PDB file of C-alpha atoms in Angstrom:
ATOM      1  CA  UNK A   1       0.052  -0.189   0.124  1.00 87.00           C
ATOM      2  CA  UNK A   2       1.619   3.223  -1.309  1.00 92.00           C
ATOM      3  CA  UNK A   3       1.619   5.951   1.361  1.00 95.00           C
ATOM      4  CA  UNK A   4       2.530   9.829   1.298  1.00 96.00           C
ATOM      5  CA  UNK A   5       3.091  11.705   4.214  1.00 97.00           C
ATOM      6  CA  UNK A   6       4.126  15.349   4.696  1.00 98.00           C
ATOM      7  CA  UNK A   7       6.362  16.972   7.331  1.00 98.00           C
ATOM      8  CA  UNK A   8       7.892  20.100   8.208  1.00 96.00           C
ATOM      9  CA  UNK A   9       7.279  23.164  10.337  1.00 96.00           C
ATOM     10  CA  UNK A  10       3.900  24.675  10.879  1.00 96.00           C
ATOM     11  CA  UNK A  11       4.853  28.216  11.228  1.00 98.00           C
ATOM     12  CA  UNK A  12       7.034  30.034   9.188  1.00 98.00           C
ATOM     13  CA  UNK A  13       7.825  33.890   9.554  1.00 98.00           C
ATOM     14  CA  UNK A  14       7.130  35.917   6.651  1.00 98.00           C
ATOM     15  CA  UNK A  15      10.327  36.669   4.129  1.00 97.00           C
ATOM     16  CA  UNK A  16      11.672  33.216   5.164  1.00 98.00           C
ATOM     17  CA  UNK A  17      11.724  30.031   3.335  1.00 98.00           C
ATOM     18  CA  UNK A  18       8.799  27.231   3.579  1.00 98.00           C
ATOM     19  CA  UNK A  19      10.491  23.679   3.763  1.00 98.00           C
ATOM     20  CA  UNK A  20       8.425  20.455   3.439  1.00 98.00           C
ATOM     21  CA  UNK A  21       9.460  17.005   2.904  1.00 98.00           C
ATOM     22  CA  UNK A  22       7.036  14.078   1.467  1.00 97.00           C
ATOM     23  CA  UNK A  23       8.238  10.698   2.306  1.00 96.00           C
ATOM     24  CA  UNK A  24       6.991   8.079  -0.075  1.00 94.00           C
ATOM     25  CA  UNK A  25       6.372   4.266   1.602  1.00 93.00           C
ATOM     26  CA  UNK A  26       5.319   1.090  -0.281  1.00 86.00           C
ATOM     27  CA  UNK A  27       6.370   2.008  -3.787  1.00 76.00           C
ATOM     28  CA  UNK A  28       9.428   2.040  -6.071  1.00 68.00           C
ATOM     29  CA  UNK A  29      10.278   5.528  -6.047  1.00 73.00           C
ATOM     30  CA  UNK A  30      12.662   5.321  -8.971  1.00 76.00           C
ATOM     31  CA  UNK A  31       9.588   4.176 -11.201  1.00 78.00           C
ATOM     32  CA  UNK A  32       9.284   6.051 -14.639  1.00 83.00           C
ATOM     33  CA  UNK A  33       5.642   5.837 -14.232  1.00 91.00           C
ATOM     34  CA  UNK A  34       4.896   8.612 -11.852  1.00 93.00           C
ATOM     35  CA  UNK A  35       5.702  12.166 -11.094  1.00 93.00           C
ATOM     36  CA  UNK A  36       5.851  13.426  -7.486  1.00 95.00           C
ATOM     37  CA  UNK A  37       3.777  16.798  -7.075  1.00 97.00           C
ATOM     38  CA  UNK A  38       2.861  19.469  -4.455  1.00 98.00           C
ATOM     39  CA  UNK A  39      -0.524  20.977  -4.205  1.00 98.00           C
ATOM     40  CA  UNK A  40      -1.745  23.484  -2.008  1.00 98.00           C
ATOM     41  CA  UNK A  41      -5.164  24.808  -0.837  1.00 98.00           C
ATOM     42  CA  UNK A  42      -5.703  28.111   1.115  1.00 97.00           C
ATOM     43  CA  UNK A  43      -7.964  28.231   3.942  1.00 96.00           C
ATOM     44  CA  UNK A  44     -11.527  27.921   2.457  1.00 95.00           C
ATOM     45  CA  UNK A  45     -10.393  27.837  -1.269  1.00 96.00           C
ATOM     46  CA  UNK A  46      -9.553  25.437  -3.966  1.00 96.00           C
ATOM     47  CA  UNK A  47      -6.791  23.583  -5.106  1.00 97.00           C
ATOM     48  CA  UNK A  48      -3.462  25.342  -6.421  1.00 97.00           C
ATOM     49  CA  UNK A  49      -1.020  23.038  -8.307  1.00 97.00           C
ATOM     50  CA  UNK A  50       2.693  24.294  -7.060  1.00 98.00           C
ATOM     51  CA  UNK A  51       4.866  21.818  -9.230  1.00 97.00           C
ATOM     52  CA  UNK A  52       6.126  18.047  -9.753  1.00 96.00           C
ATOM     53  CA  UNK A  53       9.336  16.129 -10.180  1.00 95.00           C
ATOM     54  CA  UNK A  54      10.423  13.225 -12.197  1.00 93.00           C
ATOM     55  CA  UNK A  55      12.515  10.906 -10.260  1.00 90.00           C
ATOM     56  CA  UNK A  56      15.819  12.055 -12.375  1.00 90.00           C
ATOM     57  CA  UNK A  57      15.303  15.474 -10.989  1.00 92.00           C
ATOM     58  CA  UNK A  58      13.382  17.117 -13.969  1.00 93.00           C
ATOM     59  CA  UNK A  59      11.087  19.569 -12.342  1.00 95.00           C
ATOM     60  CA  UNK A  60       7.922  21.509 -13.759  1.00 95.00           C
ATOM     61  CA  UNK A  61       6.612  24.230 -11.787  1.00 96.00           C
ATOM     62  CA  UNK A  62       3.464  26.530 -11.568  1.00 96.00           C
ATOM     63  CA  UNK A  63       4.190  29.644 -13.926  1.00 94.00           C
ATOM     64  CA  UNK A  64       2.805  31.991 -11.130  1.00 95.00           C
ATOM     65  CA  UNK A  65       4.904  30.626  -8.412  1.00 96.00           C
ATOM     66  CA  UNK A  66       8.171  29.456 -10.386  1.00 96.00           C
ATOM     67  CA  UNK A  67      10.358  32.147  -9.464  1.00 97.00           C
ATOM     68  CA  UNK A  68      10.209  31.120  -5.661  1.00 98.00           C
ATOM     69  CA  UNK A  69      10.162  27.589  -6.068  1.00 97.00           C
ATOM     70  CA  UNK A  70      12.367  24.425  -5.848  1.00 98.00           C
ATOM     71  CA  UNK A  71      11.376  21.003  -5.628  1.00 98.00           C
ATOM     72  CA  UNK A  72      13.859  18.449  -5.212  1.00 96.00           C
ATOM     73  CA  UNK A  73      14.188  14.411  -4.783  1.00 94.00           C
ATOM     74  CA  UNK A  74      16.109  12.296  -3.145  1.00 92.00           C
ATOM     75  CA  UNK A  75      15.839   8.720  -4.200  1.00 87.00           C
ATOM     76  CA  UNK A  76      18.039   7.214  -1.573  1.00 89.00           C
ATOM     77  CA  UNK A  77      15.748   8.353   1.371  1.00 90.00           C
ATOM     78  CA  UNK A  78      12.395   7.659  -0.985  1.00 91.00           C
ATOM     79  CA  UNK A  79      11.305  11.342  -0.320  1.00 94.00           C
ATOM     80  CA  UNK A  80      10.969  14.518  -2.403  1.00 96.00           C
ATOM     81  CA  UNK A  81      10.852  18.191  -0.801  1.00 98.00           C
ATOM     82  CA  UNK A  82       9.504  21.549  -1.718  1.00 98.00           C
ATOM     83  CA  UNK A  83      11.328  24.884  -0.649  1.00 98.00           C
ATOM     84  CA  UNK A  84       9.497  28.139  -1.190  1.00 98.00           C
ATOM     85  CA  UNK A  85      11.250  31.259  -0.680  1.00 97.00           C
ATOM     86  CA  UNK A  86      10.102  34.696   0.274  1.00 98.00           C
ATOM     87  CA  UNK A  87       6.841  33.738   1.934  1.00 98.00           C
ATOM     88  CA  UNK A  88       4.069  35.982   2.896  1.00 98.00           C
ATOM     89  CA  UNK A  89       0.539  35.560   4.528  1.00 98.00           C
ATOM     90  CA  UNK A  90      -0.756  34.697   1.449  1.00 98.00           C
ATOM     91  CA  UNK A  91       1.205  31.458   1.429  1.00 98.00           C
ATOM     92  CA  UNK A  92      -0.900  30.108   4.554  1.00 98.00           C
ATOM     93  CA  UNK A  93      -2.255  27.041   3.209  1.00 98.00           C
ATOM     94  CA  UNK A  94      -2.616  23.444   3.764  1.00 98.00           C
ATOM     95  CA  UNK A  95       0.123  21.780   1.409  1.00 98.00           C
ATOM     96  CA  UNK A  96      -0.334  18.399   0.001  1.00 98.00           C
ATOM     97  CA  UNK A  97       2.004  15.876  -1.690  1.00 98.00           C
ATOM     98  CA  UNK A  98       0.455  13.511  -4.335  1.00 97.00           C
ATOM     99  CA  UNK A  99       1.553  10.936  -6.893  1.00 96.00           C
ATOM    100  CA  UNK A 100       0.960  11.633 -10.447  1.00 95.00           C
ATOM    101  CA  UNK A 101       0.593   8.689 -12.961  1.00 93.00           C
ATOM    102  CA  UNK A 102       2.536  10.228 -16.106  1.00 90.00           C
ATOM    103  CA  UNK A 103       0.103   8.573 -18.610  1.00 91.00           C
ATOM    104  CA  UNK A 104      -2.642   9.661 -17.689  1.00 91.00           C
ATOM    105  CA  UNK A 105      -1.846  12.886 -15.523  1.00 92.00           C
ATOM    106  CA  UNK A 106      -3.886  12.040 -12.645  1.00 96.00           C
ATOM    107  CA  UNK A 107      -3.231  12.522  -8.948  1.00 97.00           C
ATOM    108  CA  UNK A 108      -3.849   9.125  -7.808  1.00 96.00           C
ATOM    109  CA  UNK A 109      -2.491   8.879  -4.010  1.00 97.00           C
ATOM    110  CA  UNK A 110      -2.515  12.001  -1.593  1.00 98.00           C
ATOM    111  CA  UNK A 111      -0.587  12.710   1.402  1.00 98.00           C
ATOM    112  CA  UNK A 112      -2.973  13.949   4.292  1.00 98.00           C
ATOM    113  CA  UNK A 113      -1.784  17.518   4.146  1.00 98.00           C
ATOM    114  CA  UNK A 114      -0.054  19.535   6.275  1.00 98.00           C
ATOM    115  CA  UNK A 115      -1.010  23.434   7.459  1.00 98.00           C
ATOM    116  CA  UNK A 116       1.485  25.894   6.922  1.00 98.00           C
ATOM    117  CA  UNK A 117       0.833  29.220   8.794  1.00 98.00           C
ATOM    118  CA  UNK A 118       2.912  32.243   7.654  1.00 98.00           C
ATOM    119  CA  UNK A 119       2.935  34.538  10.393  1.00 96.00           C
ATOM    120  CA  UNK A 120       5.620  36.573  12.655  1.00 96.00           C
TER     121      UNK A 120
ATOM    122  CA  UNK B   1      -2.689  29.530 -16.866  1.00 66.00           C
ATOM    123  CA  UNK B   2      -6.283  30.363 -15.583  1.00 78.00           C
ATOM    124  CA  UNK B   3      -8.369  28.235 -13.386  1.00 88.00           C
ATOM    125  CA  UNK B   4     -10.950  25.942 -15.258  1.00 94.00           C
ATOM    126  CA  UNK B   5     -14.404  26.906 -14.615  1.00 97.00           C
ATOM    127  CA  UNK B   6     -16.572  25.252 -12.446  1.00 98.00           C
ATOM    128  CA  UNK B   7     -20.223  26.046 -10.971  1.00 98.00           C
ATOM    129  CA  UNK B   8     -20.021  27.224  -7.339  1.00 97.00           C
ATOM    130  CA  UNK B   9     -22.438  24.913  -6.251  1.00 98.00           C
ATOM    131  CA  UNK B  10     -25.039  22.207  -7.441  1.00 98.00           C
ATOM    132  CA  UNK B  11     -27.728  20.605  -5.511  1.00 97.00           C
ATOM    133  CA  UNK B  12     -29.767  17.332  -5.746  1.00 97.00           C
ATOM    134  CA  UNK B  13     -32.109  15.086  -3.699  1.00 97.00           C
ATOM    135  CA  UNK B  14     -31.188  11.501  -3.102  1.00 97.00           C
ATOM    136  CA  UNK B  15     -31.606   9.395  -5.927  1.00 97.00           C
ATOM    137  CA  UNK B  16     -31.198  11.802  -8.416  1.00 98.00           C
ATOM    138  CA  UNK B  17     -28.726  12.367 -10.765  1.00 98.00           C
ATOM    139  CA  UNK B  18     -26.479  15.688 -11.119  1.00 98.00           C
ATOM    140  CA  UNK B  19     -23.834  17.327 -13.572  1.00 98.00           C
ATOM    141  CA  UNK B  20     -21.041  19.247 -12.601  1.00 98.00           C
ATOM    142  CA  UNK B  21     -19.236  21.219 -15.701  1.00 98.00           C
ATOM    143  CA  UNK B  22     -15.567  22.244 -16.193  1.00 97.00           C
ATOM    144  CA  UNK B  23     -14.754  24.453 -18.995  1.00 96.00           C
ATOM    145  CA  UNK B  24     -11.243  25.282 -19.970  1.00 94.00           C
ATOM    146  CA  UNK B  25      -9.867  26.235 -23.560  1.00 90.00           C
ATOM    147  CA  UNK B  26      -8.178  24.379 -26.431  1.00 88.00           C
ATOM    148  CA  UNK B  27      -4.920  24.648 -24.824  1.00 87.00           C
ATOM    149  CA  UNK B  28      -6.065  22.260 -21.700  1.00 90.00           C
ATOM    150  CA  UNK B  29      -9.619  20.654 -21.591  1.00 90.00           C
ATOM    151  CA  UNK B  30     -10.036  20.780 -25.345  1.00 89.00           C
ATOM    152  CA  UNK B  31      -6.758  19.845 -26.393  1.00 87.00           C
ATOM    153  CA  UNK B  32      -5.884  16.852 -24.465  1.00 86.00           C
ATOM    154  CA  UNK B  33      -7.744  13.877 -22.970  1.00 84.00           C
ATOM    155  CA  UNK B  34      -5.946  14.233 -19.473  1.00 94.00           C
ATOM    156  CA  UNK B  35      -9.022  15.575 -17.546  1.00 96.00           C
ATOM    157  CA  UNK B  36      -9.705  14.382 -14.102  1.00 98.00           C
ATOM    158  CA  UNK B  37     -11.863  14.549 -11.270  1.00 98.00           C
ATOM    159  CA  UNK B  38     -11.467  14.805  -7.464  1.00 98.00           C
ATOM    160  CA  UNK B  39     -13.714  14.340  -4.410  1.00 98.00           C
ATOM    161  CA  UNK B  40     -12.662  16.336  -1.058  1.00 98.00           C
ATOM    162  CA  UNK B  41     -14.744  15.927   2.001  1.00 98.00           C
ATOM    163  CA  UNK B  42     -14.363  18.668   4.504  1.00 97.00           C
ATOM    164  CA  UNK B  43     -10.733  18.211   6.242  1.00 96.00           C
ATOM    165  CA  UNK B  44      -9.696  15.529   4.124  1.00 98.00           C
ATOM    166  CA  UNK B  45      -7.319  14.925   1.414  1.00 98.00           C
ATOM    167  CA  UNK B  46      -8.633  14.660  -2.269  1.00 98.00           C
ATOM    168  CA  UNK B  47      -9.423  11.432  -3.796  1.00 98.00           C
ATOM    169  CA  UNK B  48      -9.099  10.590  -7.699  1.00 98.00           C
ATOM    170  CA  UNK B  49     -12.571   9.875  -9.179  1.00 98.00           C
ATOM    171  CA  UNK B  50     -12.327   9.844 -12.888  1.00 98.00           C
ATOM    172  CA  UNK B  51      -9.355  10.163 -14.977  1.00 97.00           C
ATOM    173  CA  UNK B  52      -8.796  10.614 -18.689  1.00 96.00           C
ATOM    174  CA  UNK B  53     -12.098  12.124 -18.821  1.00 95.00           C
ATOM    175  CA  UNK B  54     -14.246   8.846 -18.713  1.00 96.00           C
ATOM    176  CA  UNK B  55     -12.050   6.469 -16.706  1.00 97.00           C
ATOM    177  CA  UNK B  56     -12.891   5.097 -13.016  1.00 98.00           C
ATOM    178  CA  UNK B  57      -9.963   3.808 -10.843  1.00 96.00           C
ATOM    179  CA  UNK B  58     -10.657   0.842  -9.305  1.00 96.00           C
ATOM    180  CA  UNK B  59     -12.921   1.043  -6.178  1.00 96.00           C
ATOM    181  CA  UNK B  60     -14.982   4.353  -7.437  1.00 98.00           C
ATOM    182  CA  UNK B  61     -18.438   3.523  -7.708  1.00 97.00           C
ATOM    183  CA  UNK B  62     -19.847   3.394 -11.160  1.00 97.00           C
ATOM    184  CA  UNK B  63     -22.241   5.953 -10.277  1.00 98.00           C
ATOM    185  CA  UNK B  64     -19.616   8.444 -11.285  1.00 98.00           C
ATOM    186  CA  UNK B  65     -19.146   8.734 -14.639  1.00 98.00           C
ATOM    187  CA  UNK B  66     -17.145  11.613 -16.698  1.00 97.00           C
ATOM    188  CA  UNK B  67     -17.615  12.861 -20.336  1.00 96.00           C
ATOM    189  CA  UNK B  68     -16.167  15.575 -22.245  1.00 95.00           C
ATOM    190  CA  UNK B  69     -17.177  17.820 -25.369  1.00 94.00           C
ATOM    191  CA  UNK B  70     -15.206  20.629 -26.753  1.00 94.00           C
ATOM    192  CA  UNK B  71     -13.643  22.536 -24.118  1.00 95.00           C
ATOM    193  CA  UNK B  72     -15.870  21.281 -21.307  1.00 96.00           C
ATOM    194  CA  UNK B  73     -15.485  18.152 -19.261  1.00 97.00           C
ATOM    195  CA  UNK B  74     -18.577  17.079 -17.265  1.00 98.00           C
ATOM    196  CA  UNK B  75     -18.993  14.760 -14.053  1.00 98.00           C
ATOM    197  CA  UNK B  76     -22.052  12.982 -13.792  1.00 98.00           C
ATOM    198  CA  UNK B  77     -23.003  11.435 -10.227  1.00 98.00           C
ATOM    199  CA  UNK B  78     -26.380   9.270 -10.670  1.00 98.00           C
ATOM    200  CA  UNK B  79     -28.438   7.945  -7.951  1.00 98.00           C
ATOM    201  CA  UNK B  80     -27.048  10.570  -5.308  1.00 98.00           C
ATOM    202  CA  UNK B  81     -26.266   9.287  -2.043  1.00 98.00           C
ATOM    203  CA  UNK B  82     -25.688  11.582   1.518  1.00 97.00           C
ATOM    204  CA  UNK B  83     -22.042  10.624   1.208  1.00 97.00           C
ATOM    205  CA  UNK B  84     -21.634  12.095  -2.216  1.00 98.00           C
ATOM    206  CA  UNK B  85     -21.794  15.946  -0.373  1.00 98.00           C
ATOM    207  CA  UNK B  86     -18.464  17.319  -1.150  1.00 98.00           C
ATOM    208  CA  UNK B  87     -16.379  19.610  -2.916  1.00 98.00           C
ATOM    209  CA  UNK B  88     -15.393  18.380  -6.310  1.00 98.00           C
ATOM    210  CA  UNK B  89     -12.399  19.403  -8.496  1.00 98.00           C
ATOM    211  CA  UNK B  90     -11.676  19.085 -12.215  1.00 98.00           C
ATOM    212  CA  UNK B  91      -8.106  19.207 -13.439  1.00 97.00           C
ATOM    213  CA  UNK B  92      -6.307  19.623 -16.614  1.00 96.00           C
ATOM    214  CA  UNK B  93      -2.873  17.944 -17.153  1.00 92.00           C
ATOM    215  CA  UNK B  94      -1.104  19.516 -20.040  1.00 86.00           C
ATOM    216  CA  UNK B  95       2.655  19.495 -19.176  1.00 82.00           C
ATOM    217  CA  UNK B  96       1.539  22.223 -16.508  1.00 89.00           C
ATOM    218  CA  UNK B  97      -1.413  21.660 -14.487  1.00 95.00           C
ATOM    219  CA  UNK B  98      -4.709  23.449 -13.816  1.00 95.00           C
ATOM    220  CA  UNK B  99      -7.577  22.945 -11.312  1.00 97.00           C
ATOM    221  CA  UNK B 100     -10.842  24.164 -11.548  1.00 97.00           C
ATOM    222  CA  UNK B 101     -12.277  26.401  -8.777  1.00 97.00           C
ATOM    223  CA  UNK B 102     -14.167  23.556  -6.864  1.00 97.00           C
ATOM    224  CA  UNK B 103     -17.875  22.724  -6.982  1.00 98.00           C
ATOM    225  CA  UNK B 104     -19.865  22.190  -3.452  1.00 98.00           C
ATOM    226  CA  UNK B 105     -22.258  19.481  -4.120  1.00 98.00           C
ATOM    227  CA  UNK B 106     -25.278  19.428  -1.513  1.00 98.00           C
ATOM    228  CA  UNK B 107     -27.356  16.471  -1.100  1.00 97.00           C
ATOM    229  CA  UNK B 108     -30.589  17.814   0.275  1.00 93.00           C
TER     230      UNK B 108
END
């Protein structure tokens, strides 16, 4: 049973860098069948795609967030990470990691989500 | 990339059928068959309900079906049940990913 679990600080100060990690268990992280993605959801709002990464390290980002993002992958630890720089209160959201099937472009497995608040 | 357009809310009575639309452009919904739909209950992570526009993952009820015409994809739920009350999101994958704004389904 494949499971994804987000981890990281729940509180980040404005202008600092938000860092989250998604641990993947029960699956071959090196499979070329999947992308590994980050999505966020502002309180009471809809889903917003942040970006995804292939096991090789090739990443694609949301155009609106690209300048502040870095997604990386560590296949030896079966996890991938998100770094978002220069955060503001507008980055307060629940952050999800998810597995994406390459051929279908479908987010088939999601983590439970982690709430990140940006506040001083 | 603009969000895909969904109605903010729809409602139906138990046993009825409802359809949620998702309108995009030739660059996303209209240009590719990689449209997926997600169900999200309050406080929970989204769940994949439909992929490639019309296909259901294993374990998803056949009461859920998807279709597409031009730049608009649709999700139909037949035989509405109380547990179907949730938020529903469409998604288009075309290199980059775009989600719809979400539709709140009320089962009255």
